[in-house]
Amino acid sequence: MSNPSSQKPLKLGIAGLGTVGAGVVRLLQTNAQSVTHRAGRPIEIIAISAKNRDKNRGIDLSHIQWYDNPLDLAADPNIDIIVELIGGANGIAHELVYAALNANKGVVTANKALIALHGNDLAKLAEQKKLPLLFEAAVAGGIPVIKTIKEALTADRLKRIGGILNGTCNYILTAMAKTGCQFDEILKETQELGYAEADPSTDIDGFDAAHKLAILASLGFGHTINFKDVFVEGIRGINPCDLHYAQELGYVIKLVGMAQQHKDNRIELRVHPALLPNDAPLARVNGVTNAVFTEGEFSGRLMLEGAGAGEGPTSTAVSADIIDLARGNTIPMWGTDWNGLTPATVIPQSEFNKAYYIRLMVVDQPGVVADIATILKEHHVSLRSLLQHGTITTQTQKEIVPIILVTHQTRENSLLQALEAIQKLPVITEKPVMIRIEEA
Amino acid sequence: MSNPSSQKPLKLGIAGLGTVGAGVVRLLQTNAQSVTHRAGRPIEIIAISAKNRDKNRGIDLSHIQWYDNPLDLAADPNIDIIVELIGGANGIAHELVYAALNANKGVVTANKALIALHGNDLAKLAEQKKLPLLFEAAVAGGIPVIKTIKEALTADRLKRIGGILNGTCNYILTAMAKTGCQFDEILKETQELGYAEADPSTDIDGFDAAHKLAILASLGFGHTINFKDVFVEGIRGINPCDLHYAQELGYVIKLVGMAQQHKDNRIELRVHPALLPNDAPLARVNGVTNAVFTEGEFSGRLMLEGAGAGEGPTSTAVSADIIDLARGNTIPMWGTDWNGLTPATVIPQSEFNKAYYIRLMVVDQPGVVADIATILKEHHVSLRSLLQHGTITTQTQKEIVPIILVTHQTRENSLLQALEAIQKLPVITEKPVMIRIEEA
């Protein structure tokens, strides 16, 4: 039988030596022997481009060609595959991936923003060029959810895909629930621990999770998606008291991403904080862990849980893509040829139909609840429960107290209109807080 | 861009039309259009062999060649791929898979016994013939654990693989815990529900789970495994009172499969009932659900949970393999070429090193506990807790009471010797019950 070591090596050019880039080099060097057997041929890193050549990353970069400009990797005729680990939807990463495909090189990337925003153009170009473009590490780090949806569930029609897709938000919410501390305080701690970026906006405002959700929905439903159609709401507005009241009601609060294929062929694409019942599978996913579930007509419910980030898990995912390419994987970028995709029609926020948690801060005086209930009734919003945390009202000083409402399923538009009217009541002291409830 | 419908079809011969076989036909017929796009070419079922042609399975078998003898599929020159869904390690399924490879046809199978017992020979033959042999549905039905270990985690070295691998046992133990009913009673109910076979031995004696564990360990550790080396203990000996006492101690009892790569390169391969702490990820996996976790040097911990059996999930897995073959998947059967595998050295039961739950039935009289404790001490078994459920002893009638012991980690051999000595004490009325405790 043939010896994989004597086969033609697959030659890589790696762009970016951050946590993931350095991790990929370390993993491929550490496990070179078994990787050769598993890839069927040697995998050689022949060139690298990154910002700082001299930084000590604990990996051996001798015998590897260094380019200061990542675009030089695309121009190097000896390179078979470009591994893009720079990140960012636009700028140099974007330029490099296009240059690589145009130079007839396959691409492996961990860049969720690039795939979410430019994936459709890239898929067309890759198909024209008959080139592979793999991106397992772009969603949920070490959890092989791209491969699962694209290959393992490919015969099925998925109806729902959802999950906890951002470890930073999950860590912050888990810590807020545990300590009762305010968002800003926990965010600062999270940044010190290295679980949040110096500019945390992409994570905490929900865009990172939305990028991932758009990618999963494209793969799972066979749709081209315009990223702007994803409804996105981050976790900045979450107050520790909401985590506390949610707990009293038997729920936890998590940032979730939910994609659903409706019977009318429209899809729902939402990223937002949600109340999950304590016994929901996603409710127990804590800290930086990620989890993704799928529901298919034939495959039923499947859930994957693991490390959503970190050097080792993400490097394992990038290396799996590289080994797939060494083996000659020819699956199109979105799991189907371009003609197998249909453009998504995305359901607008006004048509969301859920149960809701509402917190109103009110001046505690007789008749408040009646006024609120009347407005809700006028807007056809029906209540499942009402929790009033009143303190004793004195004659001289009116106390401000929270009223917690849980609605039955209702159209979001109606509820938003009701809340607008409620906010105008003189007893309401703050903008009402509204958090969607996710029953599954 | 090229139209997949006009590409050369992949022609299948399917052997076996039980739940899974009929399901595969149904799935490929229902989703023919999207499957063509995802496979890059049409997938045609051109021939079928099964026991009864006339049985109504709700699928259209017209225009499909029928063979009474499955071996005729291997001889049909128009067939590209044989899909073996008959089952059984030996007999006709075994003969058909060899005949298919020898006739230069690729194979897709859901046959765990065949792969666990003959996988090494088959891998050698498939490699010689340069033919694919895929078996995703052989382990954990609709959970893509084969693909995950073989492709997604292939760059990593796994240290542990474990899980709940048999839905029948998990259903029975879940029902016993819930109802307090005896094993035999629940087994009968489970058979009536269709979750257990008329001859339930393969499931409840642990062999089905052991087949799956051996397959996962081969893939994950890169070892050839002699199936006889897997330690197997089933669930017939589990008494509802043990489920009850376990609960008192904060544990559930599940049939688990555990594979572990030790630092000395030997591996542990065990299938047996185990006490799992209530908060362990596997503890909450109930009913017919299966779950598998992996722990890797780089990839960390990953867990997959879903339907371990059933028409839809298993058919999705078989169809994924078929689509992979249509796309030209060339990954070797064990994820590496033959020379990348090393023979496993398996740790014998005597060297297992765990904490244990022990139930002794004793005649309640003074000095009993002291006698037992002395014997344990002589065998260097140290106790973590002792639970005595004594009833009041009368002068005239000695009561028989259970004593529940939980040991610290100890070598299994020492414990077995201690239990042998304890069993000889005149106060012991039954063979001691010993169940391993799995902390993770």
PDB file of N, CA and C in Angstrom, chain A residues 13-18 47-52 57 64-73 83 85-86 92 96:
ATOM      1  N   GLY A  13      -0.187  28.547   2.515  1.00  0.00           N
ATOM      2  CA  GLY A  13       0.241  29.890   2.905  1.00  0.00           C
ATOM      3  C   GLY A  13      -0.721  30.390   3.953  1.00  0.00           C
ATOM      4  N   ILE A  14      -0.213  30.747   5.127  1.00  0.00           N
ATOM      5  CA  ILE A  14      -1.083  31.171   6.224  1.00  0.00           C
ATOM      6  C   ILE A  14      -0.994  32.684   6.402  1.00  0.00           C
ATOM      7  N   ALA A  15      -2.132  33.356   6.444  1.00  0.00           N
ATOM      8  CA  ALA A  15      -2.186  34.798   6.662  1.00  0.00           C
ATOM      9  C   ALA A  15      -2.768  35.064   8.038  1.00  0.00           C
ATOM     10  N   GLY A  16      -1.956  35.650   8.916  1.00  0.00           N
ATOM     11  CA  GLY A  16      -2.421  35.946  10.275  1.00  0.00           C
ATOM     12  C   GLY A  16      -1.850  34.967  11.274  1.00  0.00           C
ATOM     13  N   LEU A  17      -1.159  35.503  12.285  1.00  0.00           N
ATOM     14  CA  LEU A  17      -0.586  34.632  13.326  1.00  0.00           C
ATOM     15  C   LEU A  17      -1.064  35.071  14.704  1.00  0.00           C
ATOM     16  N   GLY A  18      -2.342  35.332  14.815  1.00  0.00           N
ATOM     17  CA  GLY A  18      -2.923  35.582  16.136  1.00  0.00           C
ATOM     18  C   GLY A  18      -3.098  34.256  16.856  1.00  0.00           C
ATOM     19  N   ALA A  47       4.603  29.216   3.582  1.00  0.00           N
ATOM     20  CA  ALA A  47       4.731  30.673   3.677  1.00  0.00           C
ATOM     21  C   ALA A  47       3.738  31.222   4.696  1.00  0.00           C
ATOM     22  N   ILE A  48       4.131  32.315   5.332  1.00  0.00           N
ATOM     23  CA  ILE A  48       3.298  32.966   6.343  1.00  0.00           C
ATOM     24  C   ILE A  48       3.383  34.470   6.152  1.00  0.00           C
ATOM     25  N   SER A  49       2.270  35.143   6.401  1.00  0.00           N
ATOM     26  CA  SER A  49       2.296  36.593   6.460  1.00  0.00           C
ATOM     27  C   SER A  49       1.580  37.035   7.731  1.00  0.00           C
ATOM     28  N   ALA A  50       2.238  37.868   8.513  1.00  0.00           N
ATOM     29  CA  ALA A  50       1.592  38.405   9.719  1.00  0.00           C
ATOM     30  C   ALA A  50       2.262  39.718  10.061  1.00  0.00           C
ATOM     31  N   LYS A  51       1.761  40.384  11.098  1.00  0.00           N
ATOM     32  CA  LYS A  51       2.256  41.731  11.398  1.00  0.00           C
ATOM     33  C   LYS A  51       3.675  41.716  11.928  1.00  0.00           C
ATOM     34  N   ASN A  52       3.944  40.813  12.847  1.00  0.00           N
ATOM     35  CA  ASN A  52       5.215  40.878  13.560  1.00  0.00           C
ATOM     36  C   ASN A  52       5.944  39.543  13.474  1.00  0.00           C
ATOM     37  N   ARG A  57       6.033  33.188  19.634  1.00  0.00           N
ATOM     38  CA  ARG A  57       4.744  32.492  19.720  1.00  0.00           C
ATOM     39  C   ARG A  57       4.922  31.021  20.106  1.00  0.00           C
ATOM     40  N   ILE A  64      10.218  28.647   6.859  1.00  0.00           N
ATOM     41  CA  ILE A  64       8.946  29.097   6.289  1.00  0.00           C
ATOM     42  C   ILE A  64       9.156  30.485   5.699  1.00  0.00           C
ATOM     43  N   GLN A  65       8.786  30.618   4.444  1.00  0.00           N
ATOM     44  CA  GLN A  65       8.896  31.909   3.756  1.00  0.00           C
ATOM     45  C   GLN A  65       8.030  32.949   4.459  1.00  0.00           C
ATOM     46  N   TRP A  66       8.561  34.139   4.675  1.00  0.00           N
ATOM     47  CA  TRP A  66       7.795  35.199   5.337  1.00  0.00           C
ATOM     48  C   TRP A  66       7.451  36.295   4.327  1.00  0.00           C
ATOM     49  N   TYR A  67       6.189  36.702   4.294  1.00  0.00           N
ATOM     50  CA  TYR A  67       5.791  37.849   3.472  1.00  0.00           C
ATOM     51  C   TYR A  67       5.221  38.935   4.385  1.00  0.00           C
ATOM     52  N   ASP A  68       5.665  40.147   4.195  1.00  0.00           N
ATOM     53  CA  ASP A  68       5.075  41.240   4.979  1.00  0.00           C
ATOM     54  C   ASP A  68       3.663  41.560   4.485  1.00  0.00           C
ATOM     55  N   ASN A  69       3.444  41.408   3.178  1.00  0.00           N
ATOM     56  CA  ASN A  69       2.133  41.698   2.606  1.00  0.00           C
ATOM     57  C   ASN A  69       1.372  40.390   2.347  1.00  0.00           C
ATOM     58  N   PRO A  70       0.230  40.205   3.003  1.00  0.00           N
ATOM     59  CA  PRO A  70      -0.527  38.957   2.827  1.00  0.00           C
ATOM     60  C   PRO A  70      -0.853  38.661   1.363  1.00  0.00           C
ATOM     61  N   LEU A  71      -1.051  39.708   0.567  1.00  0.00           N
ATOM     62  CA  LEU A  71      -1.413  39.489  -0.837  1.00  0.00           C
ATOM     63  C   LEU A  71      -0.318  38.760  -1.609  1.00  0.00           C
ATOM     64  N   ASP A  72       0.913  38.850  -1.112  1.00  0.00           N
ATOM     65  CA  ASP A  72       2.001  38.114  -1.763  1.00  0.00           C
ATOM     66  C   ASP A  72       1.795  36.608  -1.689  1.00  0.00           C
ATOM     67  N   LEU A  73       1.040  36.157  -0.680  1.00  0.00           N
ATOM     68  CA  LEU A  73       0.742  34.716  -0.576  1.00  0.00           C
ATOM     69  C   LEU A  73      -0.057  34.253  -1.790  1.00  0.00           C
ATOM     70  N   VAL A  83      -4.724  30.003   3.810  1.00  0.00           N
ATOM     71  CA  VAL A  83      -5.444  29.905   5.072  1.00  0.00           C
ATOM     72  C   VAL A  83      -5.554  31.318   5.638  1.00  0.00           C
ATOM     73  N   LEU A  85      -6.540  33.892   8.233  1.00  0.00           N
ATOM     74  CA  LEU A  85      -6.877  33.987   9.661  1.00  0.00           C
ATOM     75  C   LEU A  85      -6.655  35.405  10.173  1.00  0.00           C
ATOM     76  N   ILE A  86      -6.882  36.389   9.284  1.00  0.00           N
ATOM     77  CA  ILE A  86      -6.718  37.795   9.660  1.00  0.00           C
ATOM     78  C   ILE A  86      -8.030  38.326  10.249  1.00  0.00           C
ATOM     79  N   ILE A  92      -8.088  43.854   4.181  1.00  0.00           N
ATOM     80  CA  ILE A  92      -7.079  42.978   3.599  1.00  0.00           C
ATOM     81  C   ILE A  92      -7.533  41.510   3.525  1.00  0.00           C
ATOM     82  N   LEU A  96      -7.545  39.449   0.161  1.00  0.00           N
ATOM     83  CA  LEU A  96      -6.721  38.242   0.045  1.00  0.00           C
ATOM     84  C   LEU A  96      -7.533  37.045  -0.453  1.00  0.00           C
TER      85      LEU A  96
END
